Coordinates of C-alpha atoms in Angstrom, one line a residue:
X1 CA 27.6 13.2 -12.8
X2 CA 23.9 14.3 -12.3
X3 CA 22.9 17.5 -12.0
X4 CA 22.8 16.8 -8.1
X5 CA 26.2 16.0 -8.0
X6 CA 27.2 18.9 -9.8
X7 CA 25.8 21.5 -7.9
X8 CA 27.7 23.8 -5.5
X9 CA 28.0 22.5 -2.0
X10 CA 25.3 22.9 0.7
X11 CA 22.5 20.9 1.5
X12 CA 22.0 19.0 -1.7
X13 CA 20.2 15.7 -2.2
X14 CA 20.9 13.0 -4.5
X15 CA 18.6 10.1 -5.5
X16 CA 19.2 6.4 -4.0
X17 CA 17.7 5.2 -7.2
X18 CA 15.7 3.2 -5.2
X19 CA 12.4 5.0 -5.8
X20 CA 10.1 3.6 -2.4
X21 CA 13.3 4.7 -0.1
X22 CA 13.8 8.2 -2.0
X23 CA 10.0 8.6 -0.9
X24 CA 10.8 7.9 2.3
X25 CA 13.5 10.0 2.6
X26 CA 11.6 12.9 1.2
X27 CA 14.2 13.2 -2.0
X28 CA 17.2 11.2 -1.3
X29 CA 20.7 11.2 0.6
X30 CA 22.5 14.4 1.2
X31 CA 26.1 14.9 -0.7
X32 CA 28.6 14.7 2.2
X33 CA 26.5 13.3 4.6
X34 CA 27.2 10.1 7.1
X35 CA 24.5 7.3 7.4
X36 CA 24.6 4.3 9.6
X37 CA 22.5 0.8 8.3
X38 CA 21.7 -1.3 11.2
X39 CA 20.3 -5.0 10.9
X40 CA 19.8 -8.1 11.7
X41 CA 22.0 -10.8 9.8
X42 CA 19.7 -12.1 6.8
X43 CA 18.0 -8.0 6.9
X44 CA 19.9 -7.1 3.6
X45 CA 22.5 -4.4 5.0
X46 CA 25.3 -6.0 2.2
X47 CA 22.6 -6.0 -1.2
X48 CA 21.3 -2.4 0.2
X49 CA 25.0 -0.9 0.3
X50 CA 25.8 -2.7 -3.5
X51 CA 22.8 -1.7 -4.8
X52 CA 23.3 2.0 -3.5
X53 CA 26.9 2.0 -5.4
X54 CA 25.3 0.9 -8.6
X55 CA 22.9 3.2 -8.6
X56 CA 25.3 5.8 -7.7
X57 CA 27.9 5.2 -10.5
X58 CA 24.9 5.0 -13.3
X59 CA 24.2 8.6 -12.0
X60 CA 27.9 9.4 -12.9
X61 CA 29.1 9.3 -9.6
X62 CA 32.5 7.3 -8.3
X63 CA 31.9 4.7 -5.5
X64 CA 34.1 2.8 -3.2
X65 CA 33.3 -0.2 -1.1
X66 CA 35.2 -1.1 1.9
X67 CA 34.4 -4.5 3.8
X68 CA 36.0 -5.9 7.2
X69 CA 34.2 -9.0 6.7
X70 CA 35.9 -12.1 6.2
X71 CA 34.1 -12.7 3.2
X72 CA 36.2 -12.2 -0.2
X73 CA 35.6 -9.4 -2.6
X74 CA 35.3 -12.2 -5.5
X75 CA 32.6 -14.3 -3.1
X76 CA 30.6 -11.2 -2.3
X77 CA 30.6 -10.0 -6.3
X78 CA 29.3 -13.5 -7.2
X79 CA 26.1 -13.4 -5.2
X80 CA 25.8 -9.4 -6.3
X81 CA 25.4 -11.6 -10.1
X82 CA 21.9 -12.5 -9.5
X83 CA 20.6 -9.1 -9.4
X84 CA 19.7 -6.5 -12.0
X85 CA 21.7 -3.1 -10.6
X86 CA 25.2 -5.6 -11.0
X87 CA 27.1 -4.4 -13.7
X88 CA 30.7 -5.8 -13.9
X89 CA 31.9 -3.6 -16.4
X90 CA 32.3 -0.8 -13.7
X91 CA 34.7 -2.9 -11.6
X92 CA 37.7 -1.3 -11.0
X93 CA 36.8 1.8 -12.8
X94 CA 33.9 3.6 -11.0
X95 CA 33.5 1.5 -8.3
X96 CA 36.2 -0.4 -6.3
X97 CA 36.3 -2.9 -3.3
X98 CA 39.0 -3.9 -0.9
X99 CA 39.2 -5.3 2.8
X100 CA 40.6 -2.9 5.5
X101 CA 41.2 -5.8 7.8
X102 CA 44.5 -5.0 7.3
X103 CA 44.8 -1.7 8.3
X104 CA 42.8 -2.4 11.2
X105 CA 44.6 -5.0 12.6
X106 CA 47.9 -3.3 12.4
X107 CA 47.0 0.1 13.5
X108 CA 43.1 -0.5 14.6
X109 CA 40.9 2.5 14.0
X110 CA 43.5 5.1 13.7
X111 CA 45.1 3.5 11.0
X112 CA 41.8 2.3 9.1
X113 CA 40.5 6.0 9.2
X114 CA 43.7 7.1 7.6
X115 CA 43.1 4.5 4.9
X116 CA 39.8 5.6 4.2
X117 CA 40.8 9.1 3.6
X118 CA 43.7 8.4 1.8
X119 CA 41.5 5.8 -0.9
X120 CA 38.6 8.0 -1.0
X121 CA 41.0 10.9 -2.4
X122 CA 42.8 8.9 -4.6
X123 CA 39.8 7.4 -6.0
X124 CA 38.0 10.4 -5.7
X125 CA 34.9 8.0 -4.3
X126 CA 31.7 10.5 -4.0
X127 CA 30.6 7.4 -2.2
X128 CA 31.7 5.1 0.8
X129 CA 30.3 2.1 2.0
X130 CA 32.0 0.7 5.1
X131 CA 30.4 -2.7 5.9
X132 CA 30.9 -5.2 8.4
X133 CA 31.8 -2.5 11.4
X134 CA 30.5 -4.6 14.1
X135 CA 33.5 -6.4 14.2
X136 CA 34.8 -3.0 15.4
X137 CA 33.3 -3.2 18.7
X138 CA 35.6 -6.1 19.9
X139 CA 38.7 -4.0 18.8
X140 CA 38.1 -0.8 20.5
X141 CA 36.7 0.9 23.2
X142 CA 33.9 3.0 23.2
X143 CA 35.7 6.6 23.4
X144 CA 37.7 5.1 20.2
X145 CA 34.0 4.5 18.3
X146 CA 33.3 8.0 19.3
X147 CA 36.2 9.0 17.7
X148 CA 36.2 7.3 14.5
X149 CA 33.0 8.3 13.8
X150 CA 33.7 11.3 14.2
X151 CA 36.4 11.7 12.2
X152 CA 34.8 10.0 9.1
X153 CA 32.1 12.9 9.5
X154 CA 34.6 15.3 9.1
X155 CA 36.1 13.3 6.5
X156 CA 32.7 13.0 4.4
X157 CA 32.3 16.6 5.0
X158 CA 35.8 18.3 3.6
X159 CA 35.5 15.1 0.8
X160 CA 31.9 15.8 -0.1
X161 CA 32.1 12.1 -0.1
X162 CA 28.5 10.2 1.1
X163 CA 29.4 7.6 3.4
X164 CA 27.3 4.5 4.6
X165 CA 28.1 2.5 7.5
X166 CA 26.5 -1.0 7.7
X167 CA 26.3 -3.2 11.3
X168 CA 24.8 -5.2 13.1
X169 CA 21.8 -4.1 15.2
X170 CA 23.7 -3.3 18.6
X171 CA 22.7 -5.7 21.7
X172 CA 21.9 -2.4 23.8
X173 CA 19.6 -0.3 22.6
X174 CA 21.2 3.3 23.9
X175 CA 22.1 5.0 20.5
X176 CA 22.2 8.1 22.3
X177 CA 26.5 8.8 21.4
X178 CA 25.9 7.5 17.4
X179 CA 22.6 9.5 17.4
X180 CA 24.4 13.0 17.2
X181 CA 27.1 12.4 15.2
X182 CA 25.7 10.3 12.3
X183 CA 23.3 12.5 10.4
X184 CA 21.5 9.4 9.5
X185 CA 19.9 6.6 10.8
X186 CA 18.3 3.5 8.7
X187 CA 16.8 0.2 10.7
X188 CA 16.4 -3.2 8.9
X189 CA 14.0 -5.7 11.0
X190 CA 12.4 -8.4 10.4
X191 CA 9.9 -9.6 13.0
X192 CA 7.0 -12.1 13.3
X193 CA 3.4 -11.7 13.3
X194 CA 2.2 -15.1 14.1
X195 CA 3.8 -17.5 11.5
X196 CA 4.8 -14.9 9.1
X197 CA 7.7 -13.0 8.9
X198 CA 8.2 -9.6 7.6
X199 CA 10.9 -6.9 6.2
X200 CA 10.5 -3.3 7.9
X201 CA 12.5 -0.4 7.3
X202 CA 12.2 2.3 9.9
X203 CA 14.4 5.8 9.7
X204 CA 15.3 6.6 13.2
X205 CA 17.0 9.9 12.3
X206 CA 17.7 11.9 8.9
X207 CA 18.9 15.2 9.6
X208 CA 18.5 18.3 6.9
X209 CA 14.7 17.1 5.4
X210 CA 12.0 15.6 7.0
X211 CA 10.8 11.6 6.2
X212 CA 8.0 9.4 6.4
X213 CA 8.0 8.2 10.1
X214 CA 7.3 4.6 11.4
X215 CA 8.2 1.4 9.8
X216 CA 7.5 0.8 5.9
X217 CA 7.5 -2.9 4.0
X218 CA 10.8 -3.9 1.9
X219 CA 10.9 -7.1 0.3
X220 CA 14.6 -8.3 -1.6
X221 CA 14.2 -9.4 -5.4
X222 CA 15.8 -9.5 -8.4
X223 CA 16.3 -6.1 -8.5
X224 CA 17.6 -5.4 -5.0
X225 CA 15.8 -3.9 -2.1
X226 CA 12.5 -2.8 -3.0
X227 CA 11.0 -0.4 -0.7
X228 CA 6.8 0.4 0.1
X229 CA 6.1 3.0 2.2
X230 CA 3.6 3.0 4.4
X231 CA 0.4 4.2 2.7
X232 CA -1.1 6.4 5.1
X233 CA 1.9 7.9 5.7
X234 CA 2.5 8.1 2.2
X235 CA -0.4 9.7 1.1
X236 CA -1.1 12.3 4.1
X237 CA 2.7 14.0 3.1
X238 CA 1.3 14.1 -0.5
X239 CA -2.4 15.3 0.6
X240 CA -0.7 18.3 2.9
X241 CA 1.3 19.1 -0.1
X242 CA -1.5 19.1 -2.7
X243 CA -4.5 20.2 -0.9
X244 CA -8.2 19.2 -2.6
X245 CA -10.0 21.8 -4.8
X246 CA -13.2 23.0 -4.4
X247 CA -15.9 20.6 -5.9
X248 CA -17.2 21.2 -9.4
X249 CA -21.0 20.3 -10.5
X250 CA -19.7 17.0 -12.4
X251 CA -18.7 16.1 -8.9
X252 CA -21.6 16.8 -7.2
X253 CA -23.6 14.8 -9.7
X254 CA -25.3 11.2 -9.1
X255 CA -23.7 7.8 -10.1
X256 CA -26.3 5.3 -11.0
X257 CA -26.1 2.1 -9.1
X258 CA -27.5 -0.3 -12.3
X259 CA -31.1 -1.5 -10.7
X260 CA -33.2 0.8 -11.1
X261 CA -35.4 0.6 -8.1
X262 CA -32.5 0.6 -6.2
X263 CA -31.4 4.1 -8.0
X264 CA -35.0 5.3 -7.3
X265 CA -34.5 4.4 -3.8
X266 CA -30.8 6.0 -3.7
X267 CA -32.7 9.5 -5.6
X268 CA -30.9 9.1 -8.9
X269 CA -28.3 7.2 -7.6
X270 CA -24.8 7.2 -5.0
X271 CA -23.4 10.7 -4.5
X272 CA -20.0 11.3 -7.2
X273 CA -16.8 10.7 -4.9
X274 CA -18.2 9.4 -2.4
X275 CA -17.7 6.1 -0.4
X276 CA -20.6 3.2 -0.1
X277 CA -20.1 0.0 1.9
X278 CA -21.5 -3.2 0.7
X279 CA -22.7 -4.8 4.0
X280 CA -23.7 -8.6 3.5
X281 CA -22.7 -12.4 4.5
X282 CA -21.3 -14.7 2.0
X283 CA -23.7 -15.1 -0.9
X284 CA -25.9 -12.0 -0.5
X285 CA -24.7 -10.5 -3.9
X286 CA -22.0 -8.4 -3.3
X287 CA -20.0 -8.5 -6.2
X288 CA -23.2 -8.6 -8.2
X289 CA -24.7 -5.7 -7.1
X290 CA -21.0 -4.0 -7.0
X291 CA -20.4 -4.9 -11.2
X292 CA -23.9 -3.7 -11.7
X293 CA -22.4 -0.3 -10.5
X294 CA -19.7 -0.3 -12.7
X295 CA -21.6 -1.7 -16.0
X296 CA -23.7 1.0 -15.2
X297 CA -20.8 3.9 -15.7
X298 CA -18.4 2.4 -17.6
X299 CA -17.3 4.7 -20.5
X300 CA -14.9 5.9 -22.3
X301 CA -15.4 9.4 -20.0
X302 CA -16.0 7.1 -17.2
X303 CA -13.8 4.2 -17.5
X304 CA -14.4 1.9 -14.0
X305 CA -11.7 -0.4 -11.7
X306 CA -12.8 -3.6 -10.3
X307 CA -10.4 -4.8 -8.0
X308 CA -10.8 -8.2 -5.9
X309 CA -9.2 -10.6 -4.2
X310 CA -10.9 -13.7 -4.8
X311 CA -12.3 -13.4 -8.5
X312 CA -9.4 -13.4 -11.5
X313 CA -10.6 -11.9 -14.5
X314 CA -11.2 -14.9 -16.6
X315 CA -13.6 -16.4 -13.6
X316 CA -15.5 -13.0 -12.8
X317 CA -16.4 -12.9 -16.9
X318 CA -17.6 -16.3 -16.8
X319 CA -19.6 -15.8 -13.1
X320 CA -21.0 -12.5 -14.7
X321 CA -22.2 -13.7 -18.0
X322 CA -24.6 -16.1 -16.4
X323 CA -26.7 -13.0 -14.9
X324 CA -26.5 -11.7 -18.1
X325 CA -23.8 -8.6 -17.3
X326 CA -21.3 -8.8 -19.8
X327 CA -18.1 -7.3 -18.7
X328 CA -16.0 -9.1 -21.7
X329 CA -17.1 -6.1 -24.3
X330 CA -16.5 -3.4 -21.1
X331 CA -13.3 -4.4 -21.1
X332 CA -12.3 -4.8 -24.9
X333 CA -13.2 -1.1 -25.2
X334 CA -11.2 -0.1 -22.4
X335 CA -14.1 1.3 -20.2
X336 CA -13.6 -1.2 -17.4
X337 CA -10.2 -2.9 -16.2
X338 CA -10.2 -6.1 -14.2
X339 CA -7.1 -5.9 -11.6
X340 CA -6.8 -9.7 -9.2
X341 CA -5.0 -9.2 -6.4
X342 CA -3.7 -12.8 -4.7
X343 CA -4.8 -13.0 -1.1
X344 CA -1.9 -14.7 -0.3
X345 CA 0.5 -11.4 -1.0
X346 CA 1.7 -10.3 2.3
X347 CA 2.7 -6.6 2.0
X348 CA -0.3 -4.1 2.3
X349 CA 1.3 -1.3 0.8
X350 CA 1.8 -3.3 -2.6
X351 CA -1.6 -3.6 -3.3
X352 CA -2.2 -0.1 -2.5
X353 CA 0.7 1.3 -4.8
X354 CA -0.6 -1.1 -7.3
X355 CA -4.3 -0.1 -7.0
X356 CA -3.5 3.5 -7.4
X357 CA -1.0 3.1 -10.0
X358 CA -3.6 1.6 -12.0
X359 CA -7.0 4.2 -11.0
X360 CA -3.8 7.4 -12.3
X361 CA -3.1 5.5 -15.5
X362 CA -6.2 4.9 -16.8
X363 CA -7.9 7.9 -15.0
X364 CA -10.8 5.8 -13.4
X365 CA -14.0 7.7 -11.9
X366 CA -15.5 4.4 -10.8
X367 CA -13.9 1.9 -8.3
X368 CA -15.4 -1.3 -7.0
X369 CA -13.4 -3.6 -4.1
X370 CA -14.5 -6.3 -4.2
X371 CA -13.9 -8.0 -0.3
X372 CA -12.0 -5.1 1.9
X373 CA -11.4 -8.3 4.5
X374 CA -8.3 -9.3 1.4
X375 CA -6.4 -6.3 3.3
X376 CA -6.8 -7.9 6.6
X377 CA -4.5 -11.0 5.7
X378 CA -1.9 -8.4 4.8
X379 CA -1.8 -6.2 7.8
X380 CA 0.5 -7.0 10.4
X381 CA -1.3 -5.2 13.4
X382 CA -5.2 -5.5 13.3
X383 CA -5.1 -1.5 14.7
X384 CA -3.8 -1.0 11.2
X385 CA -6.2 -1.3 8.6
X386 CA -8.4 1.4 10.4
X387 CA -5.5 4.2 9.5
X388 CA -4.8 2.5 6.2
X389 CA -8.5 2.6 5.0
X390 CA -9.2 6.0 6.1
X391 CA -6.3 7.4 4.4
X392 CA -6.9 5.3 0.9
X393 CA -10.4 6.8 1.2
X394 CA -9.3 10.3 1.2
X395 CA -7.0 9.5 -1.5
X396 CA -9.7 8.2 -4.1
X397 CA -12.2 11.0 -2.7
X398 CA -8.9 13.6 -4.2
X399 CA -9.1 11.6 -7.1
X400 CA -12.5 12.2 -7.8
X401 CA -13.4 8.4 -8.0
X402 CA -16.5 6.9 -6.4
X403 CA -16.2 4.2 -4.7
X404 CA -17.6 0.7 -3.7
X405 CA -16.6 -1.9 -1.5
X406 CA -17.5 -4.9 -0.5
X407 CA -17.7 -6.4 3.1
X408 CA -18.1 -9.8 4.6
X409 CA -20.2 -10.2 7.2
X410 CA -19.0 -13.3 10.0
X411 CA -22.3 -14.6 10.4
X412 CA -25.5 -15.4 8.0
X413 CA -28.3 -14.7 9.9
X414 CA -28.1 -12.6 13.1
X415 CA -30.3 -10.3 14.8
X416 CA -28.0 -7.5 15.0
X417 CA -25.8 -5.8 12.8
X418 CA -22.2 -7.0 13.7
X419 CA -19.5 -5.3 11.9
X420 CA -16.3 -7.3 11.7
X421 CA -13.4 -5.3 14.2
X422 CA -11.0 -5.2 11.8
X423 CA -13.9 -2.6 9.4
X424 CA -15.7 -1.4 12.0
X425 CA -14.2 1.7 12.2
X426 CA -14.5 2.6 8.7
X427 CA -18.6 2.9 8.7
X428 CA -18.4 5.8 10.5
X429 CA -16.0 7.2 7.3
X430 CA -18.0 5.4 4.8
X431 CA -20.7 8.0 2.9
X432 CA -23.4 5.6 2.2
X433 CA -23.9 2.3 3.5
X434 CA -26.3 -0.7 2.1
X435 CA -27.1 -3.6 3.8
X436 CA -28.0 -7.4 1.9
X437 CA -29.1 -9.9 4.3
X438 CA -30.4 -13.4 4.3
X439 CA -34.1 -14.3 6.2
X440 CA -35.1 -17.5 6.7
X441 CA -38.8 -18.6 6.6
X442 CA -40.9 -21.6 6.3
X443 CA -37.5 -22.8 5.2
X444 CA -36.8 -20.8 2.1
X445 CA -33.9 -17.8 2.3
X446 CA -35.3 -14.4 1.4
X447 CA -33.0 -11.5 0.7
X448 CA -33.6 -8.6 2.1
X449 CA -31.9 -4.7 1.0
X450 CA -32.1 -1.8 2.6
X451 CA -29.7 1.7 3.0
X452 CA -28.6 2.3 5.8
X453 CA -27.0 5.6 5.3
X454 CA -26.6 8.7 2.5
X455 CA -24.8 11.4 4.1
X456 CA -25.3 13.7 0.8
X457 CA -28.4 12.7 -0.2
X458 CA -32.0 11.8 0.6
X459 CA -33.2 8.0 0.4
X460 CA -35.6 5.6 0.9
X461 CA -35.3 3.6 4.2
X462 CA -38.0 1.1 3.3
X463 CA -36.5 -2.8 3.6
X464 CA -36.8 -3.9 0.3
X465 CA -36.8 -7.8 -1.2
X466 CA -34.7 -8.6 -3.8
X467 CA -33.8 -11.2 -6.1
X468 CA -31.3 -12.6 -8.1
X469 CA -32.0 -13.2 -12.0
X470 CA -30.7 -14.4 -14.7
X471 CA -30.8 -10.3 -15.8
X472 CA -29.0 -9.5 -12.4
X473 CA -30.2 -8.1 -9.3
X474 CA -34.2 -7.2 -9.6
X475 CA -35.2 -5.1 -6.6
X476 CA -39.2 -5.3 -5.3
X477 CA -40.8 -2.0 -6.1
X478 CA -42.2 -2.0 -2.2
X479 CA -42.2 -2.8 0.7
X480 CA -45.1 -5.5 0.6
X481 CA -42.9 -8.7 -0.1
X482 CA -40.0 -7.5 2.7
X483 CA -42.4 -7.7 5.8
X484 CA -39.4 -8.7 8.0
X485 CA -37.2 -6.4 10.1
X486 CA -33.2 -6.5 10.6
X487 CA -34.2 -8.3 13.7
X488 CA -35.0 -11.6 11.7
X489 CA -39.0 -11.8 12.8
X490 CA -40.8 -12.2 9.4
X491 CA -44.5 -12.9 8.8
X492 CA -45.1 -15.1 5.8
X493 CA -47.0 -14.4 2.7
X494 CA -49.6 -16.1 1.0
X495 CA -48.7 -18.3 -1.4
X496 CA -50.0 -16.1 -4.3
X497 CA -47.7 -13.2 -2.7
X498 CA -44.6 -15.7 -2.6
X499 CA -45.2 -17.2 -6.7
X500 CA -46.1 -13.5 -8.2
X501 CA -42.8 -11.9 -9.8
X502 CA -41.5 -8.2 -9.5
X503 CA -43.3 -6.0 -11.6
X504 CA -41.5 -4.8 -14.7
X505 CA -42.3 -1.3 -13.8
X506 CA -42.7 -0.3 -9.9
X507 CA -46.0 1.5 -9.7
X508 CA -45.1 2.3 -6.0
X509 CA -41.1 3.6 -6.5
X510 CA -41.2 5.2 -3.4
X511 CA -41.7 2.5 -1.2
X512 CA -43.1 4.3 1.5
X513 CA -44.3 2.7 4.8
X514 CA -47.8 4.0 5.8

């Protein structure tokens, strides 16, 4: 037995062994207490309950598993084979299964709840699981449901044995009688967003703790139900119970960018821990100006994240090395990791966990995010990634990690600055903002840079041009060669103007309008 299990009866939780769900239920089950399961067929209720005994007996505790489904004990343990809790060796020993069809169709629910208690002492089960007790509903009436409930709570109670009731989501929707006598209550859904469908587990009820409200992604491998709760959620119960510290002078220190006019223009640079958005269309050099940033800070005190959507490691080396940044050594030294995340995964929260799993094991002070429109495939509700962001923020902020991210712009050229909905939101959150934009004359595309926002810091507002090199991005020094305003109106230069390179040196860093 764990420690848990062990301890003297009260209000004592014990781990699930499934660690997203343990999150979610702020520690675990309580010893003694009655849950109910509730899903749709296909939701997982049957792997959930298994996977729950396993777990259970590796902790030392006893478990017993009591179907009224038609399906066969040796049917049901032969699609339990394919997954990684199953271990056959406990069969029979610390965990047992048999049907109570019997007993319920020769005495109904009086006569089940008698065998219940009478199996649970003999095997002395710390854990029930009662599955299949929809089919209860056609052989008894509602005051008799009342009443068997009720009595396994009493049951579980004097037993200190945890029991789990699995069913069907009911038809009607009134819970209101199951509500306050189960102690817990654990929803399984799987609904659509357009053509893709999801897994969503939602705790209606869990009395004795608090939880992590609203619905949270599960996804069914090898392993069993894997649980990821919601991020925001998540990280606001760890950020009330960890509040931030008081900023030290490292913090409050500048992070070069990587071109220099560009860190003359910033005053040394982006503020530490704080949050810039990349603001550009397709092709403006995003990602190029966001690797600058973390070339520029990668070391072994410093060690930098890029994480992307569309660029795998081996493709972003080769794309980088032909502007002369050469990431390959950054990375063989350990002062920059390269993390891909596919596009095409659907659950938000993974690439979250799997983001800051990463920036906590290798203690990263600078981040870049490379195309924040990746999380929009993954939400389910557009009103979502506003919440998600802003929490995530905060997080890395705590973290003391300074951060860049990219994001697309819908159109190339455009008079106005048009955030898309799903981000807009987050430039009011966002510390600094830059904005790289395409203008068209006489034929030729020009791009244009300028900030848009430092909330920490002074800066530069001049619209500057820059170019792309084979050294990288090489900012103008001022504001001669970017005569053109966000509004697109641009008045050409001469031809000598157009031919005559940056100057290796700005004489004029400033920029300054007259």
């Amino acid at each position: 037995m764990t420690e848990s299990l062990e301890q003297p009866f009260g209000l004592r939780q014990f781990p699930t062994g499934i660690a997203g769900l343990d999150r979610v239920l702020s520690g675990g089950l309580f010893i003694g207490g009655n849950y109910m399961v509730m899903g749709p067929p296909g939701a997982g209720k049957t792997i959930l309950g298994n996977q729950l005994c396993f777990h259970h007996i590796a902790s030392g505790g006893r478990a017993l598993y009591l179907s009224l489904l038609a399906e066969t004990s040796s049917r049901l343990l032969a699609t339990l084979e394919r997954f990684t809790f199953y271990t056959p060796d406990a069969l029979g020993d610390t965990i047992t299964y048999f049907s109570g069809s019997s007993a319920l169709e020769k005495g109904g629910l009086e006569e089940l709840l008698q065998l219940i208690r009478t199996e649970t002492r003999r095997l002395r089960a710390t854990l029930l699981v009662l599955d299949g007790t929809t089919v209860l509903e056609g052989v008894s009436s509602q005051q008799d449901w009342i009443r068997f409930l009720y009595g396994l709570y009493v049951s579980a109670e004097i037993t200190e044995c945890t029991t789990i009731l699995l069913m069907q989501t009911p038809q009607s929707t009134d819970l209101s009688r199951e509500q306050t006598i189960m102690e817990g209550l654990i929803e399984l859904a799987m609904p659509a967003y357009g053509m893709r469908a999801a897994r969503e587990l939602r705790v209606r009820k869990f009395r004795g703790s608090g939880f992590l409200e609203g619905r949270h992604s599960y996804a069914i491998t090898e392993a069993g139900i894997v649980v990821h709760p919601r991020t925001e959620e998540l990280l606001a119960a760890a950020q009330i119970a960890s509040p931030g510290v008081a900023a030290t002078a490292e913090q409050e220190s500048k992070k070069r960018i990587g071109p220099a006019r560009l860190d003359d223009m910033m005053r040394g640079g982006l503020p530490a821990d704080s949050i810039t958005l990349l603001l550009g269309a397709s092709g403006t050099g995003k990602t190029l100006l966001g690797s600058h940033f973390l070339l520029a800070n990668a070391t072994q005190r410093e060690p930098a994240l890029y994480f992307g959507f569309s660029e795998r490691p081996s493709r972003l080396e080769r794309k980088l090395a032909r502007f002369g940044l050469d990431i390959t050594h950054a990375r063989a030294e350990g002062h920059l990791e390269v993390l891909w995340q596919s596009p095409l995964q659907p659950h938000l929260d993974v690439s979250a966990e799997r983001l800051l799993e990463a920036i906590r094991r290798g203690n990263i002070r600078q981040l870049f995010i490379d195309g924040l429109g990746g999380w929009q495939r993954a939400i389910g509700s557009a009103e979502r990634l506003d919440l998600f962001l802003t929490a995530l923020f905060s997080e890395l902020q705590a973290l003391n990690v300074t951060t860049m991210c990219s994001v697309e712009l819908p159109a190339l050229f455009s008079p106005t600055l048009e955030l898309p909905m799903t981000v807009s939101g987050i430039a009011d959150l966002a510390d600094n903002l830059i904005f790289l934009r395409y203008v068209e004359l006489e034929s030729q595309l020009y791009r244009l840079l300028s900030i848009l926002k430092m909330r920490e810091s002074d800066y530069d507002p001049a619209i500057r041009e820059f170019r792309i090199t084979n050294h990288g991005i090489d900012v103008a020094p001022t504001f001669a060669s970017a005569q053109a305003i966000l509004t697109g109106v641009a008045v050409p230069l001469s031809r000598e103007e157009q031919s005559k390179p940056f100057p290796a040196k700005a004489e004029d860093a400033e920029g300054r309008q007259p």
